[in-house]
């Protein structure tokens, strides 16, 4: 191959058809034929790479390669794609008379690649195919240029096809976007479908199904590597695509192209319209659902986009005021509003409108806090604005307003008690130490938004948007993008690191402080009702109170051991009421529900028969459940799950520990995968009929009786 003259002599004197006929006439092993044609393809591609190659030799190579695909092995396909990349990257290759020929070769290569879909060669071949596909697109291409036509016809067709297939073929989207986002900005802006493809990239990825998550968590816990296991790197391949699409916006904004700003504004409008469409289609949705993920990804993209365009985010202000969304979506919108140029007075006055959600009121308080921290200035009018809200009808709103005032005074006055708001600060602190409020106080005080963890000069860092907020709100691992992945995405696009920020370590909260109304406001709304304090639930019973209780109840309250029943995943009030009645009858130490407002409903009380008045009832949101179970384990409790799994045992074979937490699943879905992985004991009730499972109320009652039979009945006798 070092003697190009000899190679040219060989290429000029032989005929591929004659060579094929000669080899096929021999009775040699077919694998030997493939070796010959593989070697010939190596010679052709190496000759094409040399600087001195005349048009006649180039034409002959172009004619012979498609024929070699039928004769050689996968090596010929690799070389064909390499040849296409070399030829299409040359300015004068694509002409009107050769356009269709190259298009046919590209199509032929793709059909051949599909043959290897289930082999290890597939992704390597696809990487080379994408490189060849975009090779003709260069700086300076004009509307009349054949290279520009190649982008709008051939590349456009395959991009649409690959993005449809990316749902089922992991890693395909990242191969496409790594090359696509490095194309010349001018060519991309002139390509009309690019905005639509970029929008798909920003929202790409579906959550794991329940069964797959169970398999992965089991394999990870047992350190098993099986075909069932999906490694974290594969789970985050879609997240890398989303991050790269966001980083491309920085590249676009840094160019001097006259259409760049218009494109960013167009994309901003498309994202907001998509968010509004999703909200209209599904007003309420579950955490980690596809609706939740799409909304979160839209807001993540807007965090970067709105900062680049400088647009006033009024549509997002309306979202946070009038819609009910998952907490992490509200967290990000709060950062956007705090960082925006919308006047603070405008944000404050927005609360005068009708039908503002409770969560919206509280978000405005947070924005006010962030604004003051960002500017390092406290306007006394802000305190005057917050004061009326400290007497609001809704408990959670009152608490938010009080905490915000206390935090602002403590931040801007070295000695709060001696400052101009000393009396207000003292009054609020005095109130916050009373009864049921104190249980919520520390949780609110430790909320990450009120504790100086942010760089207030730059709230919308990539770490905050893609790592810190998703992590603190309990998103799945594939949606929490770490510093290393962010850095790798910058490197993939050959961009300098900008606006990266720092990962934040968030402290864990004590289990006792999880009985809070604070985070429940994310799904509040104007229909929230105030929770009246029931003395036996409001405080931990002291010695004097225990002395006044009935004997059985006094002994039960004084014990440290006992069964805690967690029904945070149960959402039907009659089932919750029935469980409360069973919990009281069988001496449960604590009964945990998803929302304390359920206890006030008529459906609940119709079955509870006032049992809640004698129970220690606590609130725990479903998204807090995993953290709660981990902390209870650390305190020595065994976690028991009522679920039918491959490893569950009949309840009569189970010995309940004295300190146990019973977790009950959703009426239809049962226990989620990430909760099952934390169970120490999984028990099921033997069944002898046709129906698949018992009602959750009945299941819970049977488990409570079994615990009582093993511990309380023996003690009583």
PDB file of N, CA and C in Angstrom, residues 351-437:
ATOM      1  N   UNK A 351     -50.825  37.587  43.526  1.00  0.00           N
ATOM      2  CA  UNK A 351     -51.581  36.821  44.520  1.00  0.00           C
ATOM      3  C   UNK A 351     -52.972  37.393  44.762  1.00  0.00           C
ATOM      4  N   UNK A 352     -53.248  38.565  44.220  1.00  0.00           N
ATOM      5  CA  UNK A 352     -54.576  39.150  44.386  1.00  0.00           C
ATOM      6  C   UNK A 352     -55.612  38.503  43.471  1.00  0.00           C
ATOM      7  N   UNK A 353     -55.147  37.741  42.493  1.00  0.00           N
ATOM      8  CA  UNK A 353     -56.068  37.105  41.552  1.00  0.00           C
ATOM      9  C   UNK A 353     -56.842  35.976  42.230  1.00  0.00           C
ATOM     10  N   UNK A 354     -57.970  35.617  41.635  1.00  0.00           N
ATOM     11  CA  UNK A 354     -58.780  34.520  42.156  1.00  0.00           C
ATOM     12  C   UNK A 354     -58.172  33.176  41.763  1.00  0.00           C
ATOM     13  N   UNK A 355     -58.521  32.150  42.512  1.00  0.00           N
ATOM     14  CA  UNK A 355     -58.184  30.760  42.206  1.00  0.00           C
ATOM     15  C   UNK A 355     -56.686  30.484  42.209  1.00  0.00           C
ATOM     16  N   UNK A 356     -55.920  31.263  42.960  1.00  0.00           N
ATOM     17  CA  UNK A 356     -54.496  30.969  43.113  1.00  0.00           C
ATOM     18  C   UNK A 356     -54.356  29.766  44.039  1.00  0.00           C
ATOM     19  N   UNK A 357     -53.571  28.780  43.633  1.00  0.00           N
ATOM     20  CA  UNK A 357     -53.378  27.577  44.431  1.00  0.00           C
ATOM     21  C   UNK A 357     -52.575  27.893  45.695  1.00  0.00           C
ATOM     22  N   UNK A 358     -52.770  27.069  46.711  1.00  0.00           N
ATOM     23  CA  UNK A 358     -51.981  27.214  47.935  1.00  0.00           C
ATOM     24  C   UNK A 358     -50.497  27.080  47.620  1.00  0.00           C
ATOM     25  N   UNK A 359     -50.161  26.131  46.768  1.00  0.00           N
ATOM     26  CA  UNK A 359     -48.756  25.947  46.392  1.00  0.00           C
ATOM     27  C   UNK A 359     -48.220  27.173  45.676  1.00  0.00           C
ATOM     28  N   UNK A 360     -49.082  27.881  44.915  1.00  0.00           N
ATOM     29  CA  UNK A 360     -48.657  29.091  44.223  1.00  0.00           C
ATOM     30  C   UNK A 360     -48.324  30.209  45.192  1.00  0.00           C
ATOM     31  N   UNK A 361     -49.141  30.351  46.236  1.00  0.00           N
ATOM     32  CA  UNK A 361     -48.865  31.365  47.262  1.00  0.00           C
ATOM     33  C   UNK A 361     -47.508  31.098  47.908  1.00  0.00           C
ATOM     34  N   UNK A 362     -47.267  29.849  48.240  1.00  0.00           N
ATOM     35  CA  UNK A 362     -46.017  29.500  48.909  1.00  0.00           C
ATOM     36  C   UNK A 362     -44.817  29.664  47.981  1.00  0.00           C
ATOM     37  N   UNK A 363     -45.001  29.398  46.687  1.00  0.00           N
ATOM     38  CA  UNK A 363     -43.914  29.605  45.729  1.00  0.00           C
ATOM     39  C   UNK A 363     -43.536  31.078  45.632  1.00  0.00           C
ATOM     40  N   UNK A 364     -44.528  31.962  45.710  1.00  0.00           N
ATOM     41  CA  UNK A 364     -44.232  33.404  45.693  1.00  0.00           C
ATOM     42  C   UNK A 364     -43.398  33.781  46.913  1.00  0.00           C
ATOM     43  N   UNK A 365     -43.685  33.183  48.067  1.00  0.00           N
ATOM     44  CA  UNK A 365     -42.867  33.448  49.256  1.00  0.00           C
ATOM     45  C   UNK A 365     -41.414  33.033  49.010  1.00  0.00           C
ATOM     46  N   UNK A 366     -41.239  31.862  48.383  1.00  0.00           N
ATOM     47  CA  UNK A 366     -39.883  31.376  48.104  1.00  0.00           C
ATOM     48  C   UNK A 366     -39.170  32.303  47.122  1.00  0.00           C
ATOM     49  N   UNK A 367     -39.886  32.745  46.080  1.00  0.00           N
ATOM     50  CA  UNK A 367     -39.295  33.670  45.102  1.00  0.00           C
ATOM     51  C   UNK A 367     -38.861  34.957  45.794  1.00  0.00           C
ATOM     52  N   UNK A 368     -39.681  35.433  46.714  1.00  0.00           N
ATOM     53  CA  UNK A 368     -39.343  36.644  47.460  1.00  0.00           C
ATOM     54  C   UNK A 368     -38.059  36.439  48.266  1.00  0.00           C
ATOM     55  N   UNK A 369     -37.952  35.298  48.907  1.00  0.00           N
ATOM     56  CA  UNK A 369     -36.741  34.965  49.672  1.00  0.00           C
ATOM     57  C   UNK A 369     -35.519  34.901  48.761  1.00  0.00           C
ATOM     58  N   UNK A 370     -35.641  34.230  47.625  1.00  0.00           N
ATOM     59  CA  UNK A 370     -34.516  34.104  46.700  1.00  0.00           C
ATOM     60  C   UNK A 370     -34.113  35.458  46.124  1.00  0.00           C
ATOM     61  N   UNK A 371     -35.100  36.300  45.818  1.00  0.00           N
ATOM     62  CA  UNK A 371     -34.802  37.639  45.296  1.00  0.00           C
ATOM     63  C   UNK A 371     -33.990  38.448  46.319  1.00  0.00           C
ATOM     64  N   UNK A 372     -34.409  38.403  47.575  1.00  0.00           N
ATOM     65  CA  UNK A 372     -33.695  39.144  48.620  1.00  0.00           C
ATOM     66  C   UNK A 372     -32.263  38.629  48.783  1.00  0.00           C
ATOM     67  N   UNK A 373     -32.104  37.312  48.724  1.00  0.00           N
ATOM     68  CA  UNK A 373     -30.759  36.736  48.827  1.00  0.00           C
ATOM     69  C   UNK A 373     -29.915  37.103  47.609  1.00  0.00           C
ATOM     70  N   UNK A 374     -30.532  37.126  46.439  1.00  0.00           N
ATOM     71  CA  UNK A 374     -29.813  37.435  45.201  1.00  0.00           C
ATOM     72  C   UNK A 374     -29.316  38.885  45.192  1.00  0.00           C
ATOM     73  N   UNK A 375     -30.174  39.806  45.637  1.00  0.00           N
ATOM     74  CA  UNK A 375     -29.805  41.230  45.643  1.00  0.00           C
ATOM     75  C   UNK A 375     -29.127  41.650  46.943  1.00  0.00           C
ATOM     76  N   UNK A 376     -29.168  40.756  47.940  1.00  0.00           N
ATOM     77  CA  UNK A 376     -28.614  41.055  49.270  1.00  0.00           C
ATOM     78  C   UNK A 376     -29.232  42.330  49.845  1.00  0.00           C
ATOM     79  N   UNK A 377     -30.542  42.444  49.660  1.00  0.00           N
ATOM     80  CA  UNK A 377     -31.254  43.635  50.137  1.00  0.00           C
ATOM     81  C   UNK A 377     -32.668  43.235  50.549  1.00  0.00           C
ATOM     82  N   UNK A 378     -33.107  43.740  51.707  1.00  0.00           N
ATOM     83  CA  UNK A 378     -34.455  43.472  52.203  1.00  0.00           C
ATOM     84  C   UNK A 378     -35.251  44.770  52.243  1.00  0.00           C
ATOM     85  N   UNK A 379     -36.296  44.828  51.443  1.00  0.00           N
ATOM     86  CA  UNK A 379     -37.219  45.960  51.473  1.00  0.00           C
ATOM     87  C   UNK A 379     -38.230  45.703  52.591  1.00  0.00           C
ATOM     88  N   UNK A 380     -38.404  46.668  53.486  1.00  0.00           N
ATOM     89  CA  UNK A 380     -39.306  46.466  54.627  1.00  0.00           C
ATOM     90  C   UNK A 380     -40.735  46.207  54.177  1.00  0.00           C
ATOM     91  N   UNK A 381     -41.079  46.634  52.958  1.00  0.00           N
ATOM     92  CA  UNK A 381     -42.428  46.394  52.449  1.00  0.00           C
ATOM     93  C   UNK A 381     -42.690  44.906  52.243  1.00  0.00           C
ATOM     94  N   UNK A 382     -41.616  44.135  52.043  1.00  0.00           N
ATOM     95  CA  UNK A 382     -41.794  42.693  51.874  1.00  0.00           C
ATOM     96  C   UNK A 382     -42.322  42.068  53.170  1.00  0.00           C
ATOM     97  N   UNK A 383     -41.811  42.539  54.307  1.00  0.00           N
ATOM     98  CA  UNK A 383     -42.307  42.037  55.593  1.00  0.00           C
ATOM     99  C   UNK A 383     -43.774  42.420  55.770  1.00  0.00           C
ATOM    100  N   UNK A 384     -44.099  43.650  55.405  1.00  0.00           N
ATOM    101  CA  UNK A 384     -45.494  44.097  55.513  1.00  0.00           C
ATOM    102  C   UNK A 384     -46.408  43.281  54.601  1.00  0.00           C
ATOM    103  N   UNK A 385     -45.887  42.886  53.435  1.00  0.00           N
ATOM    104  CA  UNK A 385     -46.677  42.043  52.525  1.00  0.00           C
ATOM    105  C   UNK A 385     -46.916  40.661  53.123  1.00  0.00           C
ATOM    106  N   UNK A 386     -45.907  40.106  53.793  1.00  0.00           N
ATOM    107  CA  UNK A 386     -46.009  38.744  54.315  1.00  0.00           C
ATOM    108  C   UNK A 386     -46.864  38.654  55.578  1.00  0.00           C
ATOM    109  N   UNK A 387     -46.918  39.716  56.353  1.00  0.00           N
ATOM    110  CA  UNK A 387     -47.600  39.657  57.653  1.00  0.00           C
ATOM    111  C   UNK A 387     -49.055  39.193  57.569  1.00  0.00           C
ATOM    112  N   UNK A 388     -49.887  39.713  56.645  1.00  0.00           N
ATOM    113  CA  UNK A 388     -51.279  39.220  56.597  1.00  0.00           C
ATOM    114  C   UNK A 388     -51.381  37.723  56.320  1.00  0.00           C
ATOM    115  N   UNK A 389     -50.399  37.187  55.592  1.00  0.00           N
ATOM    116  CA  UNK A 389     -50.445  35.759  55.263  1.00  0.00           C
ATOM    117  C   UNK A 389     -50.153  34.892  56.487  1.00  0.00           C
ATOM    118  N   UNK A 390     -49.584  35.467  57.546  1.00  0.00           N
ATOM    119  CA  UNK A 390     -49.343  34.682  58.762  1.00  0.00           C
ATOM    120  C   UNK A 390     -50.645  34.355  59.486  1.00  0.00           C
ATOM    121  N   UNK A 391     -51.740  34.958  59.056  1.00  0.00           N
ATOM    122  CA  UNK A 391     -53.058  34.677  59.644  1.00  0.00           C
ATOM    123  C   UNK A 391     -54.005  34.078  58.613  1.00  0.00           C
ATOM    124  N   UNK A 392     -53.454  33.504  57.545  1.00  0.00           N
ATOM    125  CA  UNK A 392     -54.278  32.910  56.493  1.00  0.00           C
ATOM    126  C   UNK A 392     -55.047  31.713  57.031  1.00  0.00           C
ATOM    127  N   UNK A 393     -56.105  31.340  56.343  1.00  0.00           N
ATOM    128  CA  UNK A 393     -56.940  30.233  56.794  1.00  0.00           C
ATOM    129  C   UNK A 393     -56.207  28.902  56.698  1.00  0.00           C
ATOM    130  N   UNK A 394     -55.384  28.754  55.659  1.00  0.00           N
ATOM    131  CA  UNK A 394     -54.687  27.485  55.445  1.00  0.00           C
ATOM    132  C   UNK A 394     -53.462  27.385  56.347  1.00  0.00           C
ATOM    133  N   UNK A 395     -53.349  26.274  57.061  1.00  0.00           N
ATOM    134  CA  UNK A 395     -52.248  26.092  58.011  1.00  0.00           C
ATOM    135  C   UNK A 395     -50.888  26.160  57.326  1.00  0.00           C
ATOM    136  N   UNK A 396     -50.764  25.462  56.208  1.00  0.00           N
ATOM    137  CA  UNK A 396     -49.483  25.411  55.512  1.00  0.00           C
ATOM    138  C   UNK A 396     -49.055  26.789  55.025  1.00  0.00           C
ATOM    139  N   UNK A 397     -50.010  27.577  54.526  1.00  0.00           N
ATOM    140  CA  UNK A 397     -49.695  28.933  54.069  1.00  0.00           C
ATOM    141  C   UNK A 397     -49.230  29.800  55.234  1.00  0.00           C
ATOM    142  N   UNK A 398     -49.927  29.709  56.366  1.00  0.00           N
ATOM    143  CA  UNK A 398     -49.512  30.469  57.549  1.00  0.00           C
ATOM    144  C   UNK A 398     -48.079  30.127  57.936  1.00  0.00           C
ATOM    145  N   UNK A 399     -47.795  28.832  57.949  1.00  0.00           N
ATOM    146  CA  UNK A 399     -46.465  28.389  58.366  1.00  0.00           C
ATOM    147  C   UNK A 399     -45.393  28.884  57.398  1.00  0.00           C
ATOM    148  N   UNK A 400     -45.661  28.798  56.097  1.00  0.00           N
ATOM    149  CA  UNK A 400     -44.721  29.294  55.088  1.00  0.00           C
ATOM    150  C   UNK A 400     -44.418  30.773  55.305  1.00  0.00           C
ATOM    151  N   UNK A 401     -45.478  31.572  55.497  1.00  0.00           N
ATOM    152  CA  UNK A 401     -45.291  33.012  55.681  1.00  0.00           C
ATOM    153  C   UNK A 401     -44.467  33.299  56.929  1.00  0.00           C
ATOM    154  N   UNK A 402     -44.741  32.575  58.007  1.00  0.00           N
ATOM    155  CA  UNK A 402     -44.003  32.790  59.251  1.00  0.00           C
ATOM    156  C   UNK A 402     -42.532  32.411  59.102  1.00  0.00           C
ATOM    157  N   UNK A 403     -42.286  31.285  58.446  1.00  0.00           N
ATOM    158  CA  UNK A 403     -40.904  30.855  58.243  1.00  0.00           C
ATOM    159  C   UNK A 403     -40.159  31.851  57.361  1.00  0.00           C
ATOM    160  N   UNK A 404     -40.813  32.327  56.298  1.00  0.00           N
ATOM    161  CA  UNK A 404     -40.157  33.282  55.398  1.00  0.00           C
ATOM    162  C   UNK A 404     -39.791  34.560  56.136  1.00  0.00           C
ATOM    163  N   UNK A 405     -40.708  35.076  56.947  1.00  0.00           N
ATOM    164  CA  UNK A 405     -40.416  36.286  57.725  1.00  0.00           C
ATOM    165  C   UNK A 405     -39.253  36.036  58.682  1.00  0.00           C
ATOM    166  N   UNK A 406     -39.309  34.915  59.398  1.00  0.00           N
ATOM    167  CA  UNK A 406     -38.239  34.609  60.352  1.00  0.00           C
ATOM    168  C   UNK A 406     -36.891  34.498  59.654  1.00  0.00           C
ATOM    169  N   UNK A 407     -36.863  33.831  58.507  1.00  0.00           N
ATOM    170  CA  UNK A 407     -35.610  33.662  57.771  1.00  0.00           C
ATOM    171  C   UNK A 407     -35.072  34.998  57.264  1.00  0.00           C
ATOM    172  N   UNK A 408     -35.949  35.843  56.733  1.00  0.00           N
ATOM    173  CA  UNK A 408     -35.512  37.141  56.216  1.00  0.00           C
ATOM    174  C   UNK A 408     -34.938  38.011  57.333  1.00  0.00           C
ATOM    175  N   UNK A 409     -35.621  38.038  58.467  1.00  0.00           N
ATOM    176  CA  UNK A 409     -35.137  38.858  59.586  1.00  0.00           C
ATOM    177  C   UNK A 409     -33.792  38.341  60.081  1.00  0.00           C
ATOM    178  N   UNK A 410     -33.658  37.018  60.193  1.00  0.00           N
ATOM    179  CA  UNK A 410     -32.402  36.440  60.684  1.00  0.00           C
ATOM    180  C   UNK A 410     -31.251  36.662  59.710  1.00  0.00           C
ATOM    181  N   UNK A 411     -31.551  36.699  58.406  1.00  0.00           N
ATOM    182  CA  UNK A 411     -30.488  36.886  57.419  1.00  0.00           C
ATOM    183  C   UNK A 411     -29.979  38.326  57.387  1.00  0.00           C
ATOM    184  N   UNK A 412     -30.884  39.285  57.499  1.00  0.00           N
ATOM    185  CA  UNK A 412     -30.497  40.678  57.271  1.00  0.00           C
ATOM    186  C   UNK A 412     -30.282  41.482  58.558  1.00  0.00           C
ATOM    187  N   UNK A 413     -30.486  40.860  59.717  1.00  0.00           N
ATOM    188  CA  UNK A 413     -30.219  41.552  60.977  1.00  0.00           C
ATOM    189  C   UNK A 413     -29.386  40.639  61.868  1.00  0.00           C
ATOM    190  N   UNK A 414     -28.228  41.135  62.309  1.00  0.00           N
ATOM    191  CA  UNK A 414     -27.342  40.332  63.153  1.00  0.00           C
ATOM    192  C   UNK A 414     -28.012  39.967  64.470  1.00  0.00           C
ATOM    193  N   UNK A 415     -28.779  40.897  65.032  1.00  0.00           N
ATOM    194  CA  UNK A 415     -29.505  40.644  66.271  1.00  0.00           C
ATOM    195  C   UNK A 415     -30.997  40.862  66.010  1.00  0.00           C
ATOM    196  N   UNK A 416     -31.679  39.821  65.544  1.00  0.00           N
ATOM    197  CA  UNK A 416     -33.094  39.981  65.156  1.00  0.00           C
ATOM    198  C   UNK A 416     -33.970  40.564  66.258  1.00  0.00           C
ATOM    199  N   UNK A 417     -33.707  40.143  67.507  1.00  0.00           N
ATOM    200  CA  UNK A 417     -34.572  40.602  68.600  1.00  0.00           C
ATOM    201  C   UNK A 417     -34.399  42.092  68.894  1.00  0.00           C
ATOM    202  N   UNK A 418     -33.257  42.669  68.477  1.00  0.00           N
ATOM    203  CA  UNK A 418     -33.005  44.091  68.749  1.00  0.00           C
ATOM    204  C   UNK A 418     -33.292  44.972  67.544  1.00  0.00           C
ATOM    205  N   UNK A 419     -33.641  44.395  66.416  1.00  0.00           N
ATOM    206  CA  UNK A 419     -33.879  45.150  65.200  1.00  0.00           C
ATOM    207  C   UNK A 419     -35.280  45.732  65.151  1.00  0.00           C
ATOM    208  N   UNK A 420     -35.620  46.381  64.033  1.00  0.00           N
ATOM    209  CA  UNK A 420     -36.950  47.009  63.912  1.00  0.00           C
ATOM    210  C   UNK A 420     -38.096  46.005  63.894  1.00  0.00           C
ATOM    211  N   UNK A 421     -37.777  44.750  63.580  1.00  0.00           N
ATOM    212  CA  UNK A 421     -38.826  43.723  63.541  1.00  0.00           C
ATOM    213  C   UNK A 421     -38.664  42.731  64.697  1.00  0.00           C
ATOM    214  N   UNK A 422     -38.065  43.202  65.793  1.00  0.00           N
ATOM    215  CA  UNK A 422     -37.801  42.311  66.926  1.00  0.00           C
ATOM    216  C   UNK A 422     -39.058  41.708  67.508  1.00  0.00           C
ATOM    217  N   UNK A 423     -40.105  42.519  67.653  1.00  0.00           N
ATOM    218  CA  UNK A 423     -41.363  42.012  68.228  1.00  0.00           C
ATOM    219  C   UNK A 423     -42.005  40.965  67.322  1.00  0.00           C
ATOM    220  N   UNK A 424     -41.963  41.222  66.012  1.00  0.00           N
ATOM    221  CA  UNK A 424     -42.535  40.263  65.057  1.00  0.00           C
ATOM    222  C   UNK A 424     -41.766  38.954  65.110  1.00  0.00           C
ATOM    223  N   UNK A 425     -40.440  39.046  65.139  1.00  0.00           N
ATOM    224  CA  UNK A 425     -39.603  37.843  65.177  1.00  0.00           C
ATOM    225  C   UNK A 425     -39.867  37.046  66.447  1.00  0.00           C
ATOM    226  N   UNK A 426     -39.978  37.735  67.582  1.00  0.00           N
ATOM    227  CA  UNK A 426     -40.233  37.049  68.849  1.00  0.00           C
ATOM    228  C   UNK A 426     -41.607  36.390  68.852  1.00  0.00           C
ATOM    229  N   UNK A 427     -42.612  37.085  68.309  1.00  0.00           N
ATOM    230  CA  UNK A 427     -43.969  36.527  68.280  1.00  0.00           C
ATOM    231  C   UNK A 427     -44.037  35.285  67.406  1.00  0.00           C
ATOM    232  N   UNK A 428     -43.381  35.338  66.250  1.00  0.00           N
ATOM    233  CA  UNK A 428     -43.393  34.183  65.343  1.00  0.00           C
ATOM    234  C   UNK A 428     -42.681  33.001  65.977  1.00  0.00           C
ATOM    235  N   UNK A 429     -41.526  33.235  66.574  1.00  0.00           N
ATOM    236  CA  UNK A 429     -40.789  32.145  67.213  1.00  0.00           C
ATOM    237  C   UNK A 429     -41.586  31.541  68.356  1.00  0.00           C
ATOM    238  N   UNK A 430     -42.309  32.381  69.075  1.00  0.00           N
ATOM    239  CA  UNK A 430     -43.133  31.879  70.174  1.00  0.00           C
ATOM    240  C   UNK A 430     -44.247  30.986  69.651  1.00  0.00           C
ATOM    241  N   UNK A 431     -44.881  31.397  68.560  1.00  0.00           N
ATOM    242  CA  UNK A 431     -45.970  30.605  67.990  1.00  0.00           C
ATOM    243  C   UNK A 431     -45.457  29.291  67.411  1.00  0.00           C
ATOM    244  N   UNK A 432     -44.289  29.345  66.771  1.00  0.00           N
ATOM    245  CA  UNK A 432     -43.773  28.158  66.096  1.00  0.00           C
ATOM    246  C   UNK A 432     -43.374  27.058  67.064  1.00  0.00           C
ATOM    247  N   UNK A 433     -43.307  27.363  68.340  1.00  0.00           N
ATOM    248  CA  UNK A 433     -42.918  26.356  69.325  1.00  0.00           C
ATOM    249  C   UNK A 433     -44.126  25.703  69.985  1.00  0.00           C
ATOM    250  N   UNK A 434     -45.305  26.003  69.491  1.00  0.00           N
ATOM    251  CA  UNK A 434     -46.512  25.490  70.116  1.00  0.00           C
ATOM    252  C   UNK A 434     -47.013  24.231  69.427  1.00  0.00           C
ATOM    253  N   UNK A 435     -47.358  23.241  70.227  1.00  0.00           N
ATOM    254  CA  UNK A 435     -48.105  22.059  69.802  1.00  0.00           C
ATOM    255  C   UNK A 435     -47.717  21.467  68.472  1.00  0.00           C
ATOM    256  N   UNK A 436     -48.735  21.314  67.608  1.00  0.00           N
ATOM    257  CA  UNK A 436     -48.558  20.635  66.330  1.00  0.00           C
ATOM    258  C   UNK A 436     -47.614  21.374  65.404  1.00  0.00           C
ATOM    259  N   UNK A 437     -47.446  22.695  65.611  1.00  0.00           N
ATOM    260  CA  UNK A 437     -46.611  23.484  64.722  1.00  0.00           C
ATOM    261  C   UNK A 437     -45.160  23.059  64.831  1.00  0.00           C
TER     262      UNK A 437
END
